[in-house]
C-alpha cells in the first residue's frame, strides 16, 4: 500500500455487515470497503466509513478502478507526487493513469468533489465526486437531489444525515431510521413477514448490540438459503467481537 496507515486485513473497530472492509485506518478510525445491500435492488459501491461518526458512510467509488484511483490521489497528496511505492501499487492493481491523476492532483489535491476532472471518474461518477453542474447521478446511493425513486425505501440510517437530507414533505421514513426504535423486535417482525429487504436494512441501521446483531444475521441466513450470503455472514461473524458493544 502506498499509504502506510491503511491496514489489510482490516482491524475490527465495529462495522455493520453491509460493509466488506478492504482497509482500515486506526487514526479515525475509518474503513474503506465494499458496500452491498443484500435483498435490496441497489448497485453495490465502495464507501468510506467513519466509526466515531456513528459508522456514517459516503460513496467514494463505483468501480474498482475508481477505488484504486482514490488511493492513488490520496497518496500523491500525502507524498507530494508519485513515489516508487505508488508506482508499484498501480502496477499491481492495473491502474494505468498515474500521469493524468498526478496532473489532476496538482489542481485539486485529494478533494473527492473535484475528482470528476479525471477520466476514470467521468462515467459512473460516485456521489461524492458529482460536480454540481453535471448530469444526474446514476448510482444507487441515496441522493438528496433526486427523491425519485424513493431513496428512503432502499437505504439505511448509516447512509443518511437526516438533518442535512430530510425526507421529502409528506414522506414517513421507515421505522429503521428511528434511533429510538428497538431494532431487534422490528427486525423479527420484518423477518416473520418475509421482508428480507426490510430486515436487512434494519440490521444495518443504528441501535444494535453486537450480540443481538450476530443472532439476527444467523436468522437471515436461515431464511435466505443463499450460499454467497452465507460466506459474507461467516466472514462478519468471524470478526464481530461482542466486547465492542454495538453500532
PDB file of N, CA, C and O in Angstrom, residues 3-76:
ATOM      1  N   UNK A   3      -0.065   4.062   1.181  1.00  0.00           N
ATOM      2  CA  UNK A   3      -0.444   4.862   2.353  1.00  0.00           C
ATOM      3  C   UNK A   3      -0.225   3.986   3.582  1.00  0.00           C
ATOM      4  O   UNK A   3      -0.927   2.988   3.789  1.00  0.00           O
ATOM      5  N   UNK A   4       0.737   4.329   4.400  1.00  0.00           N
ATOM      6  CA  UNK A   4       1.197   3.419   5.456  1.00  0.00           C
ATOM      7  C   UNK A   4       0.162   3.208   6.560  1.00  0.00           C
ATOM      8  O   UNK A   4       0.228   2.212   7.280  1.00  0.00           O
ATOM      9  N   UNK A   5      -0.804   4.105   6.704  1.00  0.00           N
ATOM     10  CA  UNK A   5      -1.780   3.959   7.792  1.00  0.00           C
ATOM     11  C   UNK A   5      -2.909   2.990   7.460  1.00  0.00           C
ATOM     12  O   UNK A   5      -3.681   2.617   8.340  1.00  0.00           O
ATOM     13  N   UNK A   6      -3.016   2.582   6.192  1.00  0.00           N
ATOM     14  CA  UNK A   6      -4.078   1.669   5.802  1.00  0.00           C
ATOM     15  C   UNK A   6      -3.657   0.224   6.065  1.00  0.00           C
ATOM     16  O   UNK A   6      -2.590  -0.207   5.623  1.00  0.00           O
ATOM     17  N   UNK A   7      -4.512  -0.509   6.782  1.00  0.00           N
ATOM     18  CA  UNK A   7      -4.213  -1.877   7.182  1.00  0.00           C
ATOM     19  C   UNK A   7      -5.086  -2.865   6.417  1.00  0.00           C
ATOM     20  O   UNK A   7      -6.285  -2.635   6.240  1.00  0.00           O
ATOM     21  N   UNK A   8      -4.477  -3.959   5.978  1.00  0.00           N
ATOM     22  CA  UNK A   8      -5.223  -5.056   5.369  1.00  0.00           C
ATOM     23  C   UNK A   8      -4.559  -6.365   5.823  1.00  0.00           C
ATOM     24  O   UNK A   8      -3.339  -6.493   5.713  1.00  0.00           O
ATOM     25  N   UNK A   9      -5.351  -7.313   6.350  1.00  0.00           N
ATOM     26  CA  UNK A   9      -6.801  -7.236   6.527  1.00  0.00           C
ATOM     27  C   UNK A   9      -7.197  -6.169   7.549  1.00  0.00           C
ATOM     28  O   UNK A   9      -6.412  -5.815   8.430  1.00  0.00           O
ATOM     29  N   UNK A  10      -8.411  -5.679   7.383  1.00  0.00           N
ATOM     30  CA  UNK A  10      -8.901  -4.593   8.235  1.00  0.00           C
ATOM     31  C   UNK A  10      -9.045  -5.049   9.678  1.00  0.00           C
ATOM     32  O   UNK A  10      -9.373  -6.210   9.962  1.00  0.00           O
ATOM     33  N   UNK A  11      -8.813  -4.115  10.587  1.00  0.00           N
ATOM     34  CA  UNK A  11      -8.966  -4.372  12.019  1.00  0.00           C
ATOM     35  C   UNK A  11     -10.428  -4.180  12.413  1.00  0.00           C
ATOM     36  O   UNK A  11     -11.163  -3.429  11.766  1.00  0.00           O
ATOM     37  N   UNK A  12     -10.861  -4.874  13.455  1.00  0.00           N
ATOM     38  CA  UNK A  12     -12.241  -4.762  13.929  1.00  0.00           C
ATOM     39  C   UNK A  12     -12.380  -3.567  14.871  1.00  0.00           C
ATOM     40  O   UNK A  12     -11.943  -3.600  16.027  1.00  0.00           O
ATOM     41  N   UNK A  13     -12.973  -2.501  14.372  1.00  0.00           N
ATOM     42  CA  UNK A  13     -13.324  -1.347  15.212  1.00  0.00           C
ATOM     43  C   UNK A  13     -14.833  -1.257  15.412  1.00  0.00           C
ATOM     44  O   UNK A  13     -15.287  -0.376  16.130  1.00  0.00           O
ATOM     45  N   UNK A  14     -15.595  -2.107  14.761  1.00  0.00           N
ATOM     46  CA  UNK A  14     -17.059  -2.171  14.685  1.00  0.00           C
ATOM     47  C   UNK A  14     -17.507  -1.681  13.312  1.00  0.00           C
ATOM     48  O   UNK A  14     -17.154  -0.576  12.888  1.00  0.00           O
ATOM     49  N   UNK A  15     -18.246  -2.521  12.639  1.00  0.00           N
ATOM     50  CA  UNK A  15     -18.915  -2.127  11.392  1.00  0.00           C
ATOM     51  C   UNK A  15     -20.092  -3.056  11.158  1.00  0.00           C
ATOM     52  O   UNK A  15     -20.069  -4.221  11.566  1.00  0.00           O
ATOM     53  N   UNK A  16     -21.155  -2.572  10.529  1.00  0.00           N
ATOM     54  CA  UNK A  16     -22.318  -3.412  10.236  1.00  0.00           C
ATOM     55  C   UNK A  16     -22.015  -4.335   9.061  1.00  0.00           C
ATOM     56  O   UNK A  16     -21.089  -4.087   8.282  1.00  0.00           O
ATOM     57  N   UNK A  17     -22.799  -5.388   8.893  1.00  0.00           N
ATOM     58  CA  UNK A  17     -22.477  -6.381   7.861  1.00  0.00           C
ATOM     59  C   UNK A  17     -22.667  -5.922   6.420  1.00  0.00           C
ATOM     60  O   UNK A  17     -22.248  -6.633   5.505  1.00  0.00           O
ATOM     61  N   UNK A  18     -23.251  -4.764   6.171  1.00  0.00           N
ATOM     62  CA  UNK A  18     -23.315  -4.252   4.796  1.00  0.00           C
ATOM     63  C   UNK A  18     -21.930  -3.877   4.281  1.00  0.00           C
ATOM     64  O   UNK A  18     -21.719  -3.775   3.077  1.00  0.00           O
ATOM     65  N   UNK A  19     -20.980  -3.649   5.190  1.00  0.00           N
ATOM     66  CA  UNK A  19     -19.617  -3.287   4.800  1.00  0.00           C
ATOM     67  C   UNK A  19     -18.742  -4.531   4.717  1.00  0.00           C
ATOM     68  O   UNK A  19     -18.707  -5.337   5.651  1.00  0.00           O
ATOM     69  N   UNK A  20     -18.041  -4.677   3.597  1.00  0.00           N
ATOM     70  CA  UNK A  20     -16.968  -5.658   3.488  1.00  0.00           C
ATOM     71  C   UNK A  20     -15.682  -4.840   3.426  1.00  0.00           C
ATOM     72  O   UNK A  20     -15.341  -4.276   2.379  1.00  0.00           O
ATOM     73  N   UNK A  21     -14.968  -4.712   4.542  1.00  0.00           N
ATOM     74  CA  UNK A  21     -13.839  -3.782   4.574  1.00  0.00           C
ATOM     75  C   UNK A  21     -12.665  -4.269   3.737  1.00  0.00           C
ATOM     76  O   UNK A  21     -12.330  -5.450   3.741  1.00  0.00           O
ATOM     77  N   UNK A  22     -12.066  -3.340   3.015  1.00  0.00           N
ATOM     78  CA  UNK A  22     -10.829  -3.623   2.288  1.00  0.00           C
ATOM     79  C   UNK A  22      -9.642  -3.166   3.120  1.00  0.00           C
ATOM     80  O   UNK A  22      -8.666  -3.891   3.279  1.00  0.00           O
ATOM     81  N   UNK A  23      -9.737  -1.951   3.667  1.00  0.00           N
ATOM     82  CA  UNK A  23      -8.684  -1.407   4.523  1.00  0.00           C
ATOM     83  C   UNK A  23      -9.323  -0.717   5.735  1.00  0.00           C
ATOM     84  O   UNK A  23     -10.441  -0.209   5.666  1.00  0.00           O
ATOM     85  N   UNK A  24      -8.572  -0.683   6.820  1.00  0.00           N
ATOM     86  CA  UNK A  24      -8.943   0.140   7.972  1.00  0.00           C
ATOM     87  C   UNK A  24      -7.813   1.114   8.258  1.00  0.00           C
ATOM     88  O   UNK A  24      -6.657   0.868   7.895  1.00  0.00           O
ATOM     89  N   UNK A  25      -8.159   2.204   8.909  1.00  0.00           N
ATOM     90  CA  UNK A  25      -7.181   3.205   9.337  1.00  0.00           C
ATOM     91  C   UNK A  25      -7.495   3.522  10.789  1.00  0.00           C
ATOM     92  O   UNK A  25      -8.573   4.047  11.108  1.00  0.00           O
ATOM     93  N   UNK A  26      -6.568   3.176  11.678  1.00  0.00           N
ATOM     94  CA  UNK A  26      -6.809   3.345  13.105  1.00  0.00           C
ATOM     95  C   UNK A  26      -6.847   4.774  13.568  1.00  0.00           C
ATOM     96  O   UNK A  26      -7.246   5.054  14.689  1.00  0.00           O
ATOM     97  N   UNK A  27      -6.431   5.719  12.722  1.00  0.00           N
ATOM     98  CA  UNK A  27      -6.396   7.116  13.135  1.00  0.00           C
ATOM     99  C   UNK A  27      -7.750   7.734  13.328  1.00  0.00           C
ATOM    100  O   UNK A  27      -7.901   8.702  14.068  1.00  0.00           O
ATOM    101  N   UNK A  28      -8.800   7.199  12.702  1.00  0.00           N
ATOM    102  CA  UNK A  28     -10.152   7.771  12.764  1.00  0.00           C
ATOM    103  C   UNK A  28     -10.981   7.262  13.931  1.00  0.00           C
ATOM    104  O   UNK A  28     -11.413   8.037  14.753  1.00  0.00           O
ATOM    105  N   UNK A  29     -11.204   5.946  14.013  1.00  0.00           N
ATOM    106  CA  UNK A  29     -10.840   5.035  12.930  1.00  0.00           C
ATOM    107  C   UNK A  29     -11.820   5.123  11.766  1.00  0.00           C
ATOM    108  O   UNK A  29     -12.960   5.535  11.933  1.00  0.00           O
ATOM    109  N   UNK A  30     -11.332   4.728  10.606  1.00  0.00           N
ATOM    110  CA  UNK A  30     -12.163   4.706   9.411  1.00  0.00           C
ATOM    111  C   UNK A  30     -11.946   3.394   8.673  1.00  0.00           C
ATOM    112  O   UNK A  30     -10.956   2.692   8.885  1.00  0.00           O
ATOM    113  N   UNK A  31     -12.904   3.087   7.807  1.00  0.00           N
ATOM    114  CA  UNK A  31     -12.786   1.955   6.892  1.00  0.00           C
ATOM    115  C   UNK A  31     -12.962   2.448   5.468  1.00  0.00           C
ATOM    116  O   UNK A  31     -13.690   3.412   5.213  1.00  0.00           O
ATOM    117  N   UNK A  32     -12.318   1.749   4.544  1.00  0.00           N
ATOM    118  CA  UNK A  32     -12.630   1.861   3.116  1.00  0.00           C
ATOM    119  C   UNK A  32     -13.000   0.457   2.667  1.00  0.00           C
ATOM    120  O   UNK A  32     -12.251  -0.497   2.933  1.00  0.00           O
ATOM    121  N   UNK A  33     -14.172   0.312   2.035  1.00  0.00           N
ATOM    122  CA  UNK A  33     -14.576  -1.028   1.671  1.00  0.00           C
ATOM    123  C   UNK A  33     -15.756  -1.071   0.725  1.00  0.00           C
ATOM    124  O   UNK A  33     -16.253  -0.043   0.249  1.00  0.00           O
ATOM    125  N   UNK A  34     -16.168  -2.282   0.465  1.00  0.00           N
ATOM    126  CA  UNK A  34     -17.273  -2.590  -0.455  1.00  0.00           C
ATOM    127  C   UNK A  34     -18.578  -2.547   0.328  1.00  0.00           C
ATOM    128  O   UNK A  34     -18.679  -3.132   1.414  1.00  0.00           O
ATOM    129  N   UNK A  35     -19.576  -1.875  -0.220  1.00  0.00           N
ATOM    130  CA  UNK A  35     -20.852  -1.649   0.464  1.00  0.00           C
ATOM    131  C   UNK A  35     -21.946  -2.317  -0.358  1.00  0.00           C
ATOM    132  O   UNK A  35     -22.225  -1.915  -1.476  1.00  0.00           O
ATOM    133  N   UNK A  36     -22.538  -3.362   0.218  1.00  0.00           N
ATOM    134  CA  UNK A  36     -23.537  -4.128  -0.526  1.00  0.00           C
ATOM    135  C   UNK A  36     -24.775  -4.354   0.331  1.00  0.00           C
ATOM    136  O   UNK A  36     -24.677  -4.865   1.442  1.00  0.00           O
ATOM    137  N   UNK A  37     -25.925  -3.981  -0.221  1.00  0.00           N
ATOM    138  CA  UNK A  37     -27.206  -4.253   0.434  1.00  0.00           C
ATOM    139  C   UNK A  37     -27.811  -5.520  -0.177  1.00  0.00           C
ATOM    140  O   UNK A  37     -28.246  -5.527  -1.324  1.00  0.00           O
ATOM    141  N   UNK A  38     -27.832  -6.577   0.611  1.00  0.00           N
ATOM    142  CA  UNK A  38     -28.435  -7.829   0.191  1.00  0.00           C
ATOM    143  C   UNK A  38     -29.960  -7.694   0.204  1.00  0.00           C
ATOM    144  O   UNK A  38     -30.513  -6.962   1.028  1.00  0.00           O
ATOM    145  N   UNK A  39     -30.615  -8.424  -0.705  1.00  0.00           N
ATOM    146  CA  UNK A  39     -32.086  -8.488  -0.799  1.00  0.00           C
ATOM    147  C   UNK A  39     -32.721  -7.156  -1.200  1.00  0.00           C
ATOM    148  O   UNK A  39     -33.929  -6.988  -1.105  1.00  0.00           O
ATOM    149  N   UNK A  40     -31.908  -6.196  -1.630  1.00  0.00           N
ATOM    150  CA  UNK A  40     -32.386  -4.854  -1.980  1.00  0.00           C
ATOM    151  C   UNK A  40     -31.898  -4.535  -3.393  1.00  0.00           C
ATOM    152  O   UNK A  40     -30.746  -4.828  -3.736  1.00  0.00           O
ATOM    153  N   UNK A  41     -32.754  -3.925  -4.209  1.00  0.00           N
ATOM    154  CA  UNK A  41     -32.375  -3.540  -5.573  1.00  0.00           C
ATOM    155  C   UNK A  41     -31.483  -2.295  -5.504  1.00  0.00           C
ATOM    156  O   UNK A  41     -31.952  -1.166  -5.638  1.00  0.00           O
ATOM    157  N   UNK A  42     -30.191  -2.533  -5.291  1.00  0.00           N
ATOM    158  CA  UNK A  42     -29.226  -1.448  -5.177  1.00  0.00           C
ATOM    159  C   UNK A  42     -27.918  -1.851  -5.826  1.00  0.00           C
ATOM    160  O   UNK A  42     -27.480  -2.993  -5.717  1.00  0.00           O
ATOM    161  N   UNK A  43     -27.279  -0.915  -6.482  1.00  0.00           N
ATOM    162  CA  UNK A  43     -25.938  -1.129  -7.026  1.00  0.00           C
ATOM    163  C   UNK A  43     -24.933  -1.102  -5.881  1.00  0.00           C
ATOM    164  O   UNK A  43     -24.866  -0.122  -5.139  1.00  0.00           O
ATOM    165  N   UNK A  44     -24.121  -2.149  -5.711  1.00  0.00           N
ATOM    166  CA  UNK A  44     -23.050  -2.069  -4.707  1.00  0.00           C
ATOM    167  C   UNK A  44     -22.052  -0.979  -5.080  1.00  0.00           C
ATOM    168  O   UNK A  44     -21.957  -0.568  -6.244  1.00  0.00           O
ATOM    169  N   UNK A  45     -21.290  -0.527  -4.098  1.00  0.00           N
ATOM    170  CA  UNK A  45     -20.315   0.534  -4.363  1.00  0.00           C
ATOM    171  C   UNK A  45     -19.200   0.440  -3.333  1.00  0.00           C
ATOM    172  O   UNK A  45     -19.165  -0.481  -2.516  1.00  0.00           O
ATOM    173  N   UNK A  46     -18.285   1.381  -3.389  1.00  0.00           N
ATOM    174  CA  UNK A  46     -17.202   1.457  -2.411  1.00  0.00           C
ATOM    175  C   UNK A  46     -17.405   2.715  -1.564  1.00  0.00           C
ATOM    176  O   UNK A  46     -17.722   3.787  -2.088  1.00  0.00           O
ATOM    177  N   UNK A  47     -17.213   2.559  -0.262  1.00  0.00           N
ATOM    178  CA  UNK A  47     -17.506   3.652   0.666  1.00  0.00           C
ATOM    179  C   UNK A  47     -16.350   3.881   1.623  1.00  0.00           C
ATOM    180  O   UNK A  47     -15.471   3.023   1.786  1.00  0.00           O
ATOM    181  N   UNK A  48     -16.386   5.036   2.263  1.00  0.00           N
ATOM    182  CA  UNK A  48     -15.556   5.313   3.425  1.00  0.00           C
ATOM    183  C   UNK A  48     -16.494   5.413   4.615  1.00  0.00           C
ATOM    184  O   UNK A  48     -17.531   6.078   4.544  1.00  0.00           O
ATOM    185  N   UNK A  49     -16.148   4.715   5.705  1.00  0.00           N
ATOM    186  CA  UNK A  49     -16.980   4.696   6.911  1.00  0.00           C
ATOM    187  C   UNK A  49     -16.219   5.348   8.057  1.00  0.00           C
ATOM    188  O   UNK A  49     -15.036   5.052   8.278  1.00  0.00           O
ATOM    189  N   UNK A  50     -16.923   6.198   8.804  1.00  0.00           N
ATOM    190  CA  UNK A  50     -16.343   6.914   9.934  1.00  0.00           C
ATOM    191  C   UNK A  50     -16.908   6.314  11.224  1.00  0.00           C
ATOM    192  O   UNK A  50     -18.045   6.591  11.602  1.00  0.00           O
ATOM    193  N   UNK A  51     -16.118   5.484  11.882  1.00  0.00           N
ATOM    194  CA  UNK A  51     -16.603   4.741  13.053  1.00  0.00           C
ATOM    195  C   UNK A  51     -17.031   5.690  14.154  1.00  0.00           C
ATOM    196  O   UNK A  51     -18.105   5.537  14.750  1.00  0.00           O
ATOM    197  N   UNK A  52     -16.197   6.692  14.454  1.00  0.00           N
ATOM    198  CA  UNK A  52     -16.524   7.640  15.519  1.00  0.00           C
ATOM    199  C   UNK A  52     -17.672   8.567  15.121  1.00  0.00           C
ATOM    200  O   UNK A  52     -18.249   9.233  15.971  1.00  0.00           O
ATOM    201  N   UNK A  53     -18.006   8.604  13.859  1.00  0.00           N
ATOM    202  CA  UNK A  53     -19.142   9.400  13.383  1.00  0.00           C
ATOM    203  C   UNK A  53     -20.406   8.575  13.281  1.00  0.00           C
ATOM    204  O   UNK A  53     -21.246   8.834  12.409  1.00  0.00           O
ATOM    205  N   UNK A  54     -20.551   7.575  14.150  1.00  0.00           N
ATOM    206  CA  UNK A  54     -21.745   6.746  14.140  1.00  0.00           C
ATOM    207  C   UNK A  54     -21.788   5.770  12.973  1.00  0.00           C
ATOM    208  O   UNK A  54     -22.863   5.357  12.543  1.00  0.00           O
ATOM    209  N   UNK A  55     -20.590   5.395  12.469  1.00  0.00           N
ATOM    210  CA  UNK A  55     -20.475   4.491  11.307  1.00  0.00           C
ATOM    211  C   UNK A  55     -21.117   5.080  10.052  1.00  0.00           C
ATOM    212  O   UNK A  55     -21.606   4.341   9.195  1.00  0.00           O
ATOM    213  N   UNK A  56     -21.099   6.403   9.942  1.00  0.00           N
ATOM    214  CA  UNK A  56     -21.623   7.054   8.739  1.00  0.00           C
ATOM    215  C   UNK A  56     -20.761   6.690   7.535  1.00  0.00           C
ATOM    216  O   UNK A  56     -19.528   6.583   7.645  1.00  0.00           O
ATOM    217  N   UNK A  57     -21.412   6.493   6.384  1.00  0.00           N
ATOM    218  CA  UNK A  57     -20.692   6.132   5.164  1.00  0.00           C
ATOM    219  C   UNK A  57     -20.985   7.137   4.060  1.00  0.00           C
ATOM    220  O   UNK A  57     -22.042   7.763   4.025  1.00  0.00           O
ATOM    221  N   UNK A  58     -20.013   7.273   3.137  1.00  0.00           N
ATOM    222  CA  UNK A  58     -20.213   8.068   1.932  1.00  0.00           C
ATOM    223  C   UNK A  58     -19.636   7.287   0.753  1.00  0.00           C
ATOM    224  O   UNK A  58     -18.624   6.586   0.895  1.00  0.00           O
ATOM    225  N   UNK A  59     -20.273   7.398  -0.396  1.00  0.00           N
ATOM    226  CA  UNK A  59     -19.831   6.680  -1.587  1.00  0.00           C
ATOM    227  C   UNK A  59     -18.652   7.406  -2.219  1.00  0.00           C
ATOM    228  O   UNK A  59     -18.775   8.543  -2.674  1.00  0.00           O
ATOM    229  N   UNK A  60     -17.502   6.716  -2.298  1.00  0.00           N
ATOM    230  CA  UNK A  60     -16.303   7.336  -2.864  1.00  0.00           C
ATOM    231  C   UNK A  60     -15.917   6.737  -4.206  1.00  0.00           C
ATOM    232  O   UNK A  60     -15.088   7.313  -4.922  1.00  0.00           O
ATOM    233  N   UNK A  61     -16.477   5.566  -4.565  1.00  0.00           N
ATOM    234  CA  UNK A  61     -16.152   4.933  -5.842  1.00  0.00           C
ATOM    235  C   UNK A  61     -17.259   3.958  -6.211  1.00  0.00           C
ATOM    236  O   UNK A  61     -17.933   3.406  -5.342  1.00  0.00           O
ATOM    237  N   UNK A  62     -17.417   3.761  -7.532  1.00  0.00           N
ATOM    238  CA  UNK A  62     -18.401   2.793  -8.010  1.00  0.00           C
ATOM    239  C   UNK A  62     -17.759   1.653  -8.780  1.00  0.00           C
ATOM    240  O   UNK A  62     -18.448   0.686  -9.133  1.00  0.00           O
ATOM    241  N   UNK A  63     -16.472   1.762  -9.076  1.00  0.00           N
ATOM    242  CA  UNK A  63     -15.747   0.709  -9.773  1.00  0.00           C
ATOM    243  C   UNK A  63     -14.427   0.469  -9.045  1.00  0.00           C
ATOM    244  O   UNK A  63     -13.911   1.373  -8.360  1.00  0.00           O
ATOM    245  N   UNK A  64     -13.823  -0.731  -9.205  1.00  0.00           N
ATOM    246  CA  UNK A  64     -12.503  -0.949  -8.603  1.00  0.00           C
ATOM    247  C   UNK A  64     -11.461   0.052  -9.081  1.00  0.00           C
ATOM    248  O   UNK A  64     -10.637   0.515  -8.286  1.00  0.00           O
ATOM    249  N   UNK A  65     -11.485   0.414 -10.375  1.00  0.00           N
ATOM    250  CA  UNK A  65     -10.505   1.381 -10.884  1.00  0.00           C
ATOM    251  C   UNK A  65     -10.627   2.714 -10.160  1.00  0.00           C
ATOM    252  O   UNK A  65      -9.616   3.362  -9.835  1.00  0.00           O
ATOM    253  N   UNK A  66     -11.867   3.152  -9.896  1.00  0.00           N
ATOM    254  CA  UNK A  66     -12.059   4.401  -9.155  1.00  0.00           C
ATOM    255  C   UNK A  66     -11.538   4.281  -7.728  1.00  0.00           C
ATOM    256  O   UNK A  66     -10.936   5.221  -7.197  1.00  0.00           O
ATOM    257  N   UNK A  67     -11.771   3.133  -7.102  1.00  0.00           N
ATOM    258  CA  UNK A  67     -11.265   2.929  -5.738  1.00  0.00           C
ATOM    259  C   UNK A  67      -9.748   3.064  -5.700  1.00  0.00           C
ATOM    260  O   UNK A  67      -9.193   3.768  -4.843  1.00  0.00           O
ATOM    261  N   UNK A  68      -9.053   2.403  -6.646  1.00  0.00           N
ATOM    262  CA  UNK A  68      -7.597   2.480  -6.673  1.00  0.00           C
ATOM    263  C   UNK A  68      -7.140   3.897  -7.004  1.00  0.00           C
ATOM    264  O   UNK A  68      -6.100   4.352  -6.501  1.00  0.00           O
ATOM    265  N   UNK A  69      -7.909   4.608  -7.816  1.00  0.00           N
ATOM    266  CA  UNK A  69      -7.567   5.995  -8.136  1.00  0.00           C
ATOM    267  C   UNK A  69      -7.701   6.892  -6.902  1.00  0.00           C
ATOM    268  O   UNK A  69      -6.888   7.803  -6.705  1.00  0.00           O
ATOM    269  N   UNK A  70      -8.717   6.651  -6.078  1.00  0.00           N
ATOM    270  CA  UNK A  70      -8.857   7.411  -4.832  1.00  0.00           C
ATOM    271  C   UNK A  70      -7.616   7.215  -3.958  1.00  0.00           C
ATOM    272  O   UNK A  70      -7.055   8.184  -3.413  1.00  0.00           O
ATOM    273  N   UNK A  71      -7.184   5.960  -3.816  1.00  0.00           N
ATOM    274  CA  UNK A  71      -5.992   5.677  -3.013  1.00  0.00           C
ATOM    275  C   UNK A  71      -4.775   6.387  -3.618  1.00  0.00           C
ATOM    276  O   UNK A  71      -3.967   6.992  -2.893  1.00  0.00           O
ATOM    277  N   UNK A  72      -4.645   6.321  -4.932  1.00  0.00           N
ATOM    278  CA  UNK A  72      -3.508   6.967  -5.594  1.00  0.00           C
ATOM    279  C   UNK A  72      -3.510   8.477  -5.368  1.00  0.00           C
ATOM    280  O   UNK A  72      -2.468   9.074  -5.056  1.00  0.00           O
ATOM    281  N   UNK A  73      -4.678   9.111  -5.495  1.00  0.00           N
ATOM    282  CA  UNK A  73      -4.758  10.559  -5.309  1.00  0.00           C
ATOM    283  C   UNK A  73      -4.420  10.951  -3.873  1.00  0.00           C
ATOM    284  O   UNK A  73      -3.755  11.972  -3.635  1.00  0.00           O
ATOM    285  N   UNK A  74      -4.859  10.144  -2.927  1.00  0.00           N
ATOM    286  CA  UNK A  74      -4.537  10.447  -1.530  1.00  0.00           C
ATOM    287  C   UNK A  74      -3.038  10.279  -1.274  1.00  0.00           C
ATOM    288  O   UNK A  74      -2.433  11.067  -0.540  1.00  0.00           O
ATOM    289  N   UNK A  75      -2.456   9.232  -1.864  1.00  0.00           N
ATOM    290  CA  UNK A  75      -1.018   9.021  -1.690  1.00  0.00           C
ATOM    291  C   UNK A  75      -0.224  10.175  -2.297  1.00  0.00           C
ATOM    292  O   UNK A  75       0.755  10.653  -1.711  1.00  0.00           O
ATOM    293  N   UNK A  76      -0.637  10.653  -3.477  1.00  0.00           N
ATOM    294  CA  UNK A  76       0.038  11.794  -4.112  1.00  0.00           C
ATOM    295  C   UNK A  76      -0.050  13.040  -3.238  1.00  0.00           C
ATOM    296  O   UNK A  76       0.904  13.814  -3.126  1.00  0.00           O
TER     297      UNK A  76
END
